[in-house]
Amino acid sequence: MSVEKALDHVDGDLNNAVERLLDLLRIPSISTDPAYKDDCDRAADWLVEDLTSIGLSASKRPTPGHPMVMAHGSDDGPHVMFYGHYDVQPVDPLNLWNTPPFEPALEETEKGRVIRGRGSSDDKGQLMTFVEACRAWKAVTGSLPAKVSIFFEGEEESGSPSLVPFMEANKEELTADVALICDTGLFGESTPAIVTRLRGLLGEELTITGPNKDLHSGMYGGIARNPVRVLAKIIASLHDHTGRIMVPGFYDGVAELPKDIAQQWTDLGFDNAEFLGEVGLGIPAGEDGRTGLEMIWSRPTCEVNGIGGGYQGDGFKTVLPSQATAKISFRLVPGQDPLKLRESFRAFVEAQLPDDCTVEFKGHGASSASEMSTDHPAFEKARSALSDEWPNPAAFVGCGGSIPIAGHFKDILGMDAMLIGFGKDDDQIHSPNEKYDLSSFHKGIRSWVRVLDALSK
Ligand code: BES
Ligand code: ZN
């Protein structure tokens, strides 16, 4: 059986696979920070070289931002388009890392061996699971069980600004029978997951200006308007006491979860207290009357991701600041239009602004939510292949995060996307000390070996 041989090859080559991943993790490809532009380019070169080494025809494609990487195999069979992103999140606060973020290493922990470093889980470790599976098939049979194409992006963590134009311009090259995305997680320790719902994202940055300079808060405090207080009041008005978001029209088009999916999720036995306990919390803070899984998978949210204004240094300064800023993001669900909501949010803020203050907005990412139909036969094939590798059968789940391309595969190319990933909730993606379990990496590679085989049948 070729599958068994390919799986044995994966087991025997694991140390080398880890070394290759560590090599990629050493490249600080932080897409949002222009200081790392060359590093993003280097990460793309690294991938082109690695994909070429396993016999794919790979190339780096320039965009106005960071380059894309495209690769194609020469085998026959159903055509799969694998997507991952080689860019990573910034590392700050750096002082909270126990080891330097771009000096990755294999580390022994209480819960087993982990690969530590920025991007180990999101998404370099995950994208390499697929590459390593292809390498194993090639090593064992000289070919791939399917017609494989690979598409890597370098701007996912900064809102994918070049993605839509690139997809529009390369429709034919990017179209396949099905898209595969490895950028999500397992459902618990032993249960693989196929994500069928992803939330969208809308990012807004606002700066409120009051006085034309910082003022002495004794000389002016009481008569002069403080923009930090103005901002705080606006932020406080975004939710009512039941957790509902108060931006007019925010819930237009938001549907209740279909009964069958609601039942599937109930059957997953998600434990709010356990999930929150891991991060030192205990009380679900979403809308009243919603289950924990609804709060993170199927309900829209509004969160403050950053806030600033006034004196932030050590000690104390009696200042009445001229400006206050906040970065606010909305997670969106199917039915919500990000651009329409951007307008309603701005109008909502402006309506509350005192006449002697001004506000400036800067729009960040805007991507719609996506809902995958599981009718495509690839879903059952993959589900059964995953169930062969893992102790528990694969679950169809939601994901609260956003991966803009998932929706674009559908609206631009008319393709279904299947999201299978091996991350864990405690991987600390986007946070200090990001890690990827060695078992996620190893079983992730083995899973793709099996999924590729199943899809070819
Ligand atoms: N890999 C994540 C998406 C994700 C988050 C999957 C949580 C599973 C659990 C992805 O790279 C990501 O973080 N996306 C950003 C997108 C944004 C910057 C446009 C996100 O969701 O914040
Ligand atoms: Zn990711």
CSV table of C-alpha atoms and ligand atoms in Angstrom, one decimal:
chain,number,residue,atom,x,y,z
A,1,MET,CA,0.0,0.0,0.0
A,2,SER,CA,1.5,3.3,-1.1
A,3,VAL,CA,-0.3,5.2,1.7
A,4,GLU,CA,1.4,3.1,4.3
A,5,LYS,CA,4.8,3.6,2.7
A,6,ALA,CA,4.3,7.3,2.5
A,7,LEU,CA,3.3,7.4,6.2
A,8,ASP,CA,6.4,5.4,7.1
A,9,HIS,CA,8.4,7.8,5.1
A,10,VAL,CA,6.9,10.7,7.1
A,11,ASP,CA,7.8,9.0,10.4
A,12,GLY,CA,11.3,8.3,9.3
A,13,ASP,CA,11.9,11.8,7.9
A,14,LEU,CA,10.3,13.8,10.8
A,15,ASN,CA,13.6,15.2,12.2
A,16,ASN,CA,14.5,16.5,8.8
A,17,ALA,CA,11.1,18.0,8.3
A,18,VAL,CA,11.5,19.8,11.7
A,19,GLU,CA,14.8,21.2,10.6
A,20,ARG,CA,13.3,22.5,7.4
A,21,LEU,CA,10.5,24.2,9.4
A,22,LEU,CA,13.0,25.7,11.8
A,23,ASP,CA,14.9,27.1,8.9
A,24,LEU,CA,11.7,28.8,7.5
A,25,LEU,CA,10.8,30.1,11.0
A,26,ARG,CA,14.2,31.9,11.3
A,27,ILE,CA,13.0,34.3,8.6
A,28,PRO,CA,11.1,37.2,10.3
A,29,SER,CA,8.4,37.7,7.7
A,30,ILE,CA,6.2,40.2,9.5
A,31,SER,CA,4.0,41.5,6.8
A,32,THR,CA,2.5,44.5,8.5
A,33,ASP,CA,5.8,46.2,9.3
A,34,PRO,CA,7.6,47.7,6.3
A,35,ALA,CA,11.0,47.1,8.1
A,36,TYR,CA,10.6,43.4,7.3
A,37,LYS,CA,9.8,43.7,3.6
A,38,ASP,CA,13.1,42.0,2.5
A,39,ASP,CA,12.4,39.2,5.0
A,40,CYS,CA,9.0,38.6,3.5
A,41,ASP,CA,10.7,38.4,0.1
A,42,ARG,CA,13.3,35.9,1.5
A,43,ALA,CA,10.6,33.7,3.0
A,44,ALA,CA,8.9,33.6,-0.5
A,45,ASP,CA,12.3,32.7,-2.1
A,46,TRP,CA,12.8,29.9,0.6
A,47,LEU,CA,9.5,28.4,-0.3
A,48,VAL,CA,10.1,28.6,-4.0
A,49,GLU,CA,13.4,26.8,-3.5
A,50,ASP,CA,11.8,24.1,-1.3
A,51,LEU,CA,8.9,23.5,-3.6
A,52,THR,CA,11.2,23.2,-6.5
A,53,SER,CA,13.3,20.7,-4.6
A,54,ILE,CA,10.3,18.3,-4.5
A,55,GLY,CA,9.7,18.6,-8.2
A,56,LEU,CA,7.0,21.2,-8.4
A,57,SER,CA,7.3,24.1,-10.8
A,58,ALA,CA,7.4,27.0,-8.4
A,59,SER,CA,7.7,30.7,-8.8
A,60,LYS,CA,7.6,34.0,-6.9
A,61,ARG,CA,5.0,36.4,-8.2
A,62,PRO,CA,5.4,40.1,-7.4
A,63,THR,CA,2.4,42.2,-6.2
A,64,PRO,CA,2.3,45.8,-5.0
A,65,GLY,CA,2.8,44.4,-1.6
A,66,HIS,CA,4.6,41.1,-0.6
A,67,PRO,CA,5.0,38.4,-3.3
A,68,MET,CA,2.8,35.4,-3.8
A,69,VAL,CA,4.3,31.9,-4.3
A,70,MET,CA,2.7,29.6,-6.9
A,71,ALA,CA,3.6,26.1,-7.6
A,72,HIS,CA,2.2,23.3,-9.8
A,73,GLY,CA,2.7,19.6,-9.9
A,74,SER,CA,2.7,17.7,-13.1
A,75,ASP,CA,0.5,14.7,-12.1
A,76,ASP,CA,-3.0,13.8,-13.1
A,77,GLY,CA,-6.0,13.4,-11.0
A,78,PRO,CA,-8.4,15.7,-9.3
A,79,HIS,CA,-7.0,19.2,-9.1
A,80,VAL,CA,-6.4,20.6,-5.5
A,81,MET,CA,-5.3,24.1,-4.8
A,82,PHE,CA,-3.6,24.3,-1.4
A,83,TYR,CA,-3.4,27.7,0.3
A,84,GLY,CA,-1.3,28.9,3.3
A,85,HIS,CA,0.4,32.2,4.4
A,86,TYR,CA,4.1,32.6,5.0
A,87,ASP,CA,3.7,36.0,6.8
A,88,VAL,CA,3.5,36.2,10.5
A,89,GLN,CA,2.3,38.6,13.2
A,90,PRO,CA,4.5,41.2,14.9
A,91,VAL,CA,6.2,39.8,18.1
A,92,ASP,CA,5.5,42.6,20.6
A,93,PRO,CA,5.6,42.6,23.5
A,94,LEU,CA,9.0,41.2,23.0
A,95,ASN,CA,9.8,41.1,26.8
A,96,LEU,CA,7.2,38.5,27.3
A,97,TRP,CA,8.9,35.9,25.1
A,98,ASN,CA,11.0,33.3,27.0
A,99,THR,CA,13.1,32.7,23.9
A,100,PRO,CA,13.8,35.0,20.9
A,101,PRO,CA,10.8,34.7,18.5
A,102,PHE,CA,12.9,34.1,15.4
A,103,GLU,CA,15.4,31.7,17.0
A,104,PRO,CA,13.0,28.7,16.9
A,105,ALA,CA,13.7,25.4,18.7
A,106,LEU,CA,12.2,22.1,19.6
A,107,GLU,CA,11.4,22.3,23.3
A,108,GLU,CA,10.4,19.7,25.9
A,109,THR,CA,7.3,20.8,27.9
A,110,GLU,CA,4.9,19.1,30.4
A,111,LYS,CA,2.5,18.5,27.6
A,112,GLY,CA,5.0,17.1,25.2
A,113,ARG,CA,7.5,18.4,22.6
A,114,VAL,CA,6.7,21.7,20.9
A,115,ILE,CA,8.2,23.8,18.1
A,116,ARG,CA,8.6,27.3,19.6
A,117,GLY,CA,8.8,30.5,17.6
A,118,ARG,CA,6.7,33.1,15.8
A,119,GLY,CA,4.8,31.5,12.9
A,120,SER,CA,5.3,27.9,14.2
A,121,SER,CA,1.6,27.4,14.3
A,122,ASP,CA,0.3,30.4,12.3
A,123,ASP,CA,1.0,29.5,9.6
A,124,LYS,CA,4.4,28.3,8.6
A,125,GLY,CA,4.2,25.0,10.6
A,126,GLN,CA,0.7,24.4,9.2
A,127,LEU,CA,1.6,25.1,5.6
A,128,MET,CA,4.7,22.9,5.8
A,129,THR,CA,2.5,19.9,6.9
A,130,PHE,CA,1.1,19.9,3.4
A,131,VAL,CA,4.5,20.5,1.7
A,132,GLU,CA,6.0,17.6,3.7
A,133,ALA,CA,3.1,15.3,2.8
A,134,CYS,CA,3.8,16.0,-0.9
A,135,ARG,CA,7.5,15.4,-0.3
A,136,ALA,CA,6.7,12.0,1.2
A,137,TRP,CA,4.5,11.0,-1.7
A,138,LYS,CA,7.2,12.0,-4.2
A,139,ALA,CA,9.9,10.2,-2.3
A,140,VAL,CA,7.9,7.0,-2.1
A,141,THR,CA,6.1,6.8,-5.5
A,142,GLY,CA,7.9,9.5,-7.5
A,143,SER,CA,4.5,11.3,-8.1
A,144,LEU,CA,1.6,12.9,-6.3
A,145,PRO,CA,-1.8,11.1,-6.0
A,146,ALA,CA,-3.5,14.2,-7.3
A,147,LYS,CA,-2.9,17.3,-9.5
A,148,VAL,CA,-1.5,19.5,-6.8
A,149,SER,CA,-1.2,23.3,-7.0
A,150,ILE,CA,0.1,25.4,-4.1
A,151,PHE,CA,-0.6,29.1,-3.4
A,152,PHE,CA,1.1,30.9,-0.6
A,153,GLU,CA,0.4,34.5,0.4
A,154,GLY,CA,2.6,36.9,2.3
A,155,GLU,CA,0.0,39.4,3.5
A,156,GLU,CA,-2.7,37.4,5.3
A,157,GLU,CA,-1.9,38.9,8.7
A,158,SER,CA,-2.2,42.4,7.4
A,159,GLY,CA,-5.6,42.1,5.7
A,160,SER,CA,-4.5,40.6,2.3
A,161,PRO,CA,-4.5,43.9,0.3
A,162,SER,CA,-3.0,42.4,-2.9
A,163,LEU,CA,-5.1,39.2,-2.8
A,164,VAL,CA,-8.2,40.1,-4.7
A,165,PRO,CA,-6.4,41.8,-7.6
A,166,PHE,CA,-4.0,38.9,-7.8
A,167,MET,CA,-6.9,36.4,-7.9
A,168,GLU,CA,-8.8,38.4,-10.5
A,169,ALA,CA,-5.7,38.6,-12.7
A,170,ASN,CA,-4.8,34.9,-12.4
A,171,LYS,CA,-8.2,33.2,-12.3
A,172,GLU,CA,-7.4,30.4,-14.6
A,173,GLU,CA,-4.2,29.5,-12.9
A,174,LEU,CA,-5.8,29.5,-9.5
A,175,THR,CA,-8.9,27.5,-10.3
A,176,ALA,CA,-9.0,23.9,-9.3
A,177,ASP,CA,-11.6,21.3,-8.3
A,178,VAL,CA,-11.3,22.2,-4.6
A,179,ALA,CA,-9.3,24.5,-2.4
A,180,LEU,CA,-7.5,23.2,0.7
A,181,ILE,CA,-6.6,25.6,3.5
A,182,CYS,CA,-4.4,24.7,6.5
A,183,ASP,CA,-4.7,27.7,8.8
A,184,THR,CA,-7.2,26.5,11.5
A,185,GLY,CA,-7.2,24.2,14.5
A,186,LEU,CA,-8.1,20.8,15.9
A,187,PHE,CA,-11.2,20.5,18.0
A,188,GLY,CA,-9.5,19.4,21.2
A,189,GLU,CA,-6.6,17.1,21.7
A,190,SER,CA,-7.7,14.1,19.6
A,191,THR,CA,-10.5,15.4,17.3
A,192,PRO,CA,-9.6,16.7,13.9
A,193,ALA,CA,-11.8,19.4,12.5
A,194,ILE,CA,-13.1,20.7,9.1
A,195,VAL,CA,-14.1,24.3,9.4
A,196,THR,CA,-17.4,25.1,7.6
A,197,ARG,CA,-17.9,28.7,8.9
A,198,LEU,CA,-15.4,31.5,9.3
A,199,ARG,CA,-16.1,34.9,10.6
A,200,GLY,CA,-15.2,38.0,8.5
A,201,LEU,CA,-13.4,41.1,9.8
A,202,LEU,CA,-13.7,44.8,9.7
A,203,GLY,CA,-11.0,47.0,11.2
A,204,GLU,CA,-11.3,50.6,12.0
A,205,GLU,CA,-8.8,53.0,13.7
A,206,LEU,CA,-10.1,56.3,15.0
A,207,THR,CA,-8.4,59.4,16.3
A,208,ILE,CA,-10.3,62.0,18.2
A,209,THR,CA,-8.8,65.4,18.5
A,210,GLY,CA,-10.0,67.9,21.1
A,211,PRO,CA,-7.7,70.8,22.2
A,212,ASN,CA,-5.1,71.8,19.6
A,213,LYS,CA,-2.2,70.9,22.1
A,214,ASP,CA,-1.7,68.9,25.3
A,215,LEU,CA,-2.9,71.0,28.2
A,216,HIS,CA,-2.1,71.3,31.9
A,217,SER,CA,-5.1,69.5,33.5
A,218,GLY,CA,-5.1,71.9,36.4
A,219,MET,CA,-5.2,75.0,34.3
A,220,TYR,CA,-7.8,73.7,31.8
A,221,GLY,CA,-9.4,70.7,33.5
A,222,GLY,CA,-13.1,71.4,34.0
A,223,ILE,CA,-13.5,73.7,31.1
A,224,ALA,CA,-11.7,72.0,28.3
A,225,ARG,CA,-13.1,68.8,26.7
A,226,ASN,CA,-10.9,65.7,27.2
A,227,PRO,CA,-10.8,63.5,24.0
A,228,VAL,CA,-9.9,60.4,26.1
A,229,ARG,CA,-13.3,60.8,27.9
A,230,VAL,CA,-15.1,61.4,24.6
A,231,LEU,CA,-13.5,58.2,23.2
A,232,ALA,CA,-14.3,56.2,26.4
A,233,LYS,CA,-17.9,57.2,26.2
A,234,ILE,CA,-18.2,56.2,22.6
A,235,ILE,CA,-16.5,52.9,23.2
A,236,ALA,CA,-18.9,52.3,26.2
A,237,SER,CA,-21.9,53.0,23.9
A,238,LEU,CA,-20.9,50.3,21.4
A,239,HIS,CA,-22.7,47.5,23.5
A,240,ASP,CA,-25.8,47.6,25.6
A,241,HIS,CA,-26.2,45.8,29.0
A,242,THR,CA,-27.1,42.5,27.2
A,243,GLY,CA,-24.0,42.6,25.1
A,244,ARG,CA,-25.8,43.6,21.9
A,245,ILE,CA,-23.9,45.8,19.5
A,246,MET,CA,-25.6,49.2,19.2
A,247,VAL,CA,-24.3,50.4,15.8
A,248,PRO,CA,-27.5,51.0,13.7
A,249,GLY,CA,-28.2,48.2,11.2
A,250,PHE,CA,-25.4,46.0,12.7
A,251,TYR,CA,-27.6,42.9,12.8
A,252,ASP,CA,-29.2,43.4,9.4
A,253,GLY,CA,-29.0,40.1,7.5
A,254,VAL,CA,-27.7,38.1,10.5
A,255,ALA,CA,-29.5,34.8,10.6
A,256,GLU,CA,-30.0,32.3,13.4
A,257,LEU,CA,-28.0,29.2,13.1
A,258,PRO,CA,-29.8,26.4,11.2
A,259,LYS,CA,-31.2,23.8,13.6
A,260,ASP,CA,-29.0,20.9,12.3
A,261,ILE,CA,-25.8,22.9,12.8
A,262,ALA,CA,-26.9,24.1,16.2
A,263,GLN,CA,-27.4,20.4,17.1
A,264,GLN,CA,-24.0,19.4,15.7
A,265,TRP,CA,-22.4,22.1,17.9
A,266,THR,CA,-24.3,21.1,21.0
A,267,ASP,CA,-23.1,17.5,20.4
A,268,LEU,CA,-19.5,18.7,20.5
A,269,GLY,CA,-19.9,19.2,24.3
A,270,PHE,CA,-18.0,22.5,24.5
A,271,ASP,CA,-17.3,23.6,28.1
A,272,ASN,CA,-17.3,27.3,28.6
A,273,ALA,CA,-15.6,27.1,32.0
A,274,GLU,CA,-12.8,24.9,30.7
A,275,PHE,CA,-12.2,27.0,27.6
A,276,LEU,CA,-12.1,30.3,29.6
A,277,GLY,CA,-10.3,28.7,32.6
A,278,GLU,CA,-7.2,28.1,30.3
A,279,VAL,CA,-6.9,31.9,30.0
A,280,GLY,CA,-7.6,32.8,33.5
A,281,LEU,CA,-11.3,33.7,33.1
A,282,GLY,CA,-14.6,32.1,34.0
A,283,ILE,CA,-17.6,34.2,32.8
A,284,PRO,CA,-18.8,34.2,29.2
A,285,ALA,CA,-18.9,37.9,28.2
A,286,GLY,CA,-20.9,37.8,24.9
A,287,GLU,CA,-24.5,38.4,24.2
A,288,ASP,CA,-27.0,37.2,26.8
A,289,GLY,CA,-28.7,33.9,25.9
A,290,ARG,CA,-26.1,32.6,23.5
A,291,THR,CA,-24.0,29.5,23.9
A,292,GLY,CA,-20.2,29.7,24.1
A,293,LEU,CA,-19.8,28.2,20.6
A,294,GLU,CA,-22.3,30.7,19.2
A,295,MET,CA,-20.3,33.5,20.8
A,296,ILE,CA,-17.1,32.5,19.1
A,297,TRP,CA,-18.3,30.9,15.9
A,298,SER,CA,-21.6,32.3,14.7
A,299,ARG,CA,-22.3,35.7,16.4
A,300,PRO,CA,-20.8,39.0,15.3
A,301,THR,CA,-18.7,40.9,17.7
A,302,CYS,CA,-17.1,44.3,18.4
A,303,GLU,CA,-13.8,44.4,20.2
A,304,VAL,CA,-11.3,47.1,21.2
A,305,ASN,CA,-7.9,45.9,20.1
A,306,GLY,CA,-6.0,48.9,21.3
A,307,ILE,CA,-6.5,52.2,22.9
A,308,GLY,CA,-4.2,55.2,23.6
A,309,GLY,CA,-4.0,58.8,24.7
A,310,GLY,CA,-2.4,60.9,27.3
A,311,TYR,CA,0.7,60.0,29.3
A,312,GLN,CA,1.7,56.3,29.2
A,313,GLY,CA,5.2,56.5,30.6
A,314,ASP,CA,6.4,55.7,34.1
A,315,GLY,CA,5.3,58.0,36.9
A,316,PHE,CA,2.4,60.4,36.5
A,317,LYS,CA,1.7,63.5,34.4
A,318,THR,CA,-1.3,65.8,34.9
A,319,VAL,CA,-2.0,66.2,31.2
A,320,LEU,CA,-5.2,66.8,29.4
A,321,PRO,CA,-4.3,65.3,26.1
A,322,SER,CA,-5.0,66.7,22.7
A,323,GLN,CA,-5.8,63.3,21.1
A,324,ALA,CA,-7.1,59.9,21.9
A,325,THR,CA,-7.1,56.9,19.6
A,326,ALA,CA,-8.5,53.4,19.4
A,327,LYS,CA,-8.3,50.4,17.1
A,328,ILE,CA,-11.6,48.6,17.0
A,329,SER,CA,-12.5,45.5,15.1
A,330,PHE,CA,-15.7,43.7,14.3
A,331,ARG,CA,-16.0,40.0,13.6
A,332,LEU,CA,-18.7,39.5,11.0
A,333,VAL,CA,-21.0,36.6,10.2
A,334,PRO,CA,-22.7,35.7,6.9
A,335,GLY,CA,-25.2,38.3,5.8
A,336,GLN,CA,-23.2,41.3,7.0
A,337,ASP,CA,-21.6,43.7,4.5
A,338,PRO,CA,-18.3,45.0,5.8
A,339,LEU,CA,-18.3,48.2,3.8
A,340,LYS,CA,-21.8,49.1,4.7
A,341,LEU,CA,-21.0,48.5,8.4
A,342,ARG,CA,-17.9,50.7,8.1
A,343,GLU,CA,-20.2,53.6,7.1
A,344,SER,CA,-22.7,52.9,9.9
A,345,PHE,CA,-19.9,52.7,12.4
A,346,ARG,CA,-18.4,56.0,11.3
A,347,ALA,CA,-21.8,57.7,11.4
A,348,PHE,CA,-22.4,56.2,14.9
A,349,VAL,CA,-19.2,57.8,16.1
A,350,GLU,CA,-19.7,61.1,14.4
A,351,ALA,CA,-23.2,61.5,15.9
A,352,GLN,CA,-21.7,61.4,19.4
A,353,LEU,CA,-18.9,63.8,18.8
A,354,PRO,CA,-19.1,67.2,20.6
A,355,ASP,CA,-19.0,70.1,18.2
A,356,ASP,CA,-15.5,71.2,19.3
A,357,CYS,CA,-13.9,67.8,18.6
A,358,THR,CA,-12.9,66.2,15.3
A,359,VAL,CA,-12.5,62.5,14.4
A,360,GLU,CA,-10.3,60.9,11.7
A,361,PHE,CA,-10.8,57.3,10.6
A,362,LYS,CA,-8.4,54.9,9.0
A,363,GLY,CA,-10.0,51.8,7.6
A,364,HIS,CA,-8.2,48.5,7.9
A,365,GLY,CA,-9.1,45.0,6.6
A,366,ALA,CA,-12.6,44.4,5.5
A,367,SER,CA,-13.5,40.8,4.6
A,368,SER,CA,-16.8,39.0,4.6
A,369,ALA,CA,-17.6,35.9,6.6
A,370,SER,CA,-17.8,32.6,4.7
A,371,GLU,CA,-19.9,29.6,5.0
A,372,MET,CA,-18.7,26.4,3.3
A,373,SER,CA,-21.2,24.0,1.8
A,374,THR,CA,-20.2,20.5,2.7
A,375,ASP,CA,-22.0,19.0,-0.3
A,376,HIS,CA,-18.8,18.7,-2.3
A,377,PRO,CA,-17.7,15.0,-2.2
A,378,ALA,CA,-14.2,16.1,-1.0
A,379,PHE,CA,-15.7,16.8,2.4
A,380,GLU,CA,-16.8,13.2,3.2
A,381,LYS,CA,-13.6,11.8,1.7
A,382,ALA,CA,-11.4,14.1,3.8
A,383,ARG,CA,-13.5,13.4,6.9
A,384,SER,CA,-13.1,9.7,6.6
A,385,ALA,CA,-9.3,10.0,5.8
A,386,LEU,CA,-8.8,12.2,8.9
A,387,SER,CA,-10.8,9.7,11.0
A,388,ASP,CA,-8.2,7.0,10.0
A,389,GLU,CA,-5.4,9.1,11.5
A,390,TRP,CA,-6.9,10.5,14.7
A,391,PRO,CA,-8.5,8.8,17.8
A,392,ASN,CA,-11.8,10.6,17.2
A,393,PRO,CA,-13.8,11.1,14.0
A,394,ALA,CA,-13.4,14.5,12.4
A,395,ALA,CA,-16.0,17.2,13.4
A,396,PHE,CA,-17.5,19.9,11.2
A,397,VAL,CA,-16.9,23.1,13.2
A,398,GLY,CA,-16.9,26.9,13.0
A,399,CYS,CA,-13.9,29.2,13.4
A,400,GLY,CA,-14.1,32.6,15.0
A,401,GLY,CA,-11.0,33.9,13.2
A,402,SER,CA,-10.9,35.2,9.7
A,403,ILE,CA,-9.1,34.0,6.6
A,404,PRO,CA,-10.1,36.3,3.8
A,405,ILE,CA,-9.2,34.0,0.9
A,406,ALA,CA,-11.8,31.4,2.0
A,407,GLY,CA,-14.7,33.6,0.8
A,408,HIS,CA,-12.7,34.7,-2.3
A,409,PHE,CA,-12.2,31.1,-3.5
A,410,LYS,CA,-16.0,31.0,-3.8
A,411,ASP,CA,-16.9,34.5,-5.0
A,412,ILE,CA,-14.0,35.0,-7.4
A,413,LEU,CA,-13.3,31.4,-8.6
A,414,GLY,CA,-16.5,29.6,-7.7
A,415,MET,CA,-14.6,27.0,-5.8
A,416,ASP,CA,-15.4,25.3,-2.5
A,417,ALA,CA,-12.7,25.6,0.2
A,418,MET,CA,-12.0,22.9,2.7
A,419,LEU,CA,-10.3,24.1,5.9
A,420,ILE,CA,-8.3,21.5,7.8
A,421,GLY,CA,-5.8,22.5,10.4
A,422,PHE,CA,-3.9,21.1,13.3
A,423,GLY,CA,-3.4,24.1,15.6
A,424,LYS,CA,-4.4,23.9,19.3
A,425,ASP,CA,-6.1,26.5,21.4
A,426,ASP,CA,-3.0,26.9,23.5
A,427,ASP,CA,-0.7,27.6,20.6
A,428,GLN,CA,-0.6,31.3,21.5
A,429,ILE,CA,-0.9,32.4,17.9
A,430,HIS,CA,-0.5,36.2,17.6
A,431,SER,CA,0.9,36.2,21.2
A,432,PRO,CA,4.3,35.8,22.8
A,433,ASN,CA,5.8,32.3,23.0
A,434,GLU,CA,3.8,30.9,20.0
A,435,LYS,CA,4.3,27.2,19.6
A,436,TYR,CA,3.2,24.2,17.5
A,437,ASP,CA,3.0,20.8,19.0
A,438,LEU,CA,5.4,18.4,17.4
A,439,SER,CA,2.4,16.0,17.4
A,440,SER,CA,0.4,18.6,15.4
A,441,PHE,CA,3.2,18.8,12.9
A,442,HIS,CA,3.7,15.1,12.6
A,443,LYS,CA,0.1,14.0,12.6
A,444,GLY,CA,-0.7,17.0,10.4
A,445,ILE,CA,1.7,15.7,7.7
A,446,ARG,CA,0.3,12.2,8.1
A,447,SER,CA,-3.2,13.6,7.8
A,448,TRP,CA,-2.5,15.3,4.4
A,449,VAL,CA,-0.8,12.1,3.1
A,450,ARG,CA,-4.1,10.3,3.8
A,451,VAL,CA,-6.4,13.2,2.6
A,452,LEU,CA,-4.5,13.5,-0.7
A,453,ASP,CA,-4.9,9.8,-1.2
A,454,ALA,CA,-8.6,9.9,-0.4
A,455,LEU,CA,-9.2,12.8,-2.7
A,456,SER,CA,-7.6,10.9,-5.6
A,457,LYS,CA,-10.1,8.1,-5.3
B,1,BES,N1,-4.9,31.5,11.3
B,1,BES,C1,-5.6,32.7,11.6
B,1,BES,C2,-7.1,32.4,11.7
B,1,BES,C3,-7.5,31.6,12.9
B,1,BES,C4,-7.6,32.3,14.1
B,1,BES,C5,-7.7,30.3,12.8
B,1,BES,C6,-8.0,31.6,15.2
B,1,BES,C7,-8.0,29.6,14.0
B,1,BES,C8,-8.1,30.2,15.1
B,1,BES,C9,-5.3,33.8,10.6
B,1,BES,O1,-4.0,33.8,10.2
B,1,BES,C10,-5.6,35.1,11.3
B,1,BES,O2,-5.1,35.3,12.3
B,1,BES,N2,-6.3,35.9,10.6
B,1,BES,C11,-6.5,37.3,11.0
B,1,BES,C12,-7.0,38.0,9.7
B,1,BES,C13,-7.0,39.4,9.8
B,1,BES,C14,-5.7,40.1,10.1
B,1,BES,C15,-7.5,40.0,8.4
B,1,BES,C16,-7.5,37.3,12.1
B,1,BES,O3,-8.4,36.5,12.2
B,1,BES,O4,-7.4,38.2,13.0
B,2,ZN,ZN,-3.1,32.2,9.9
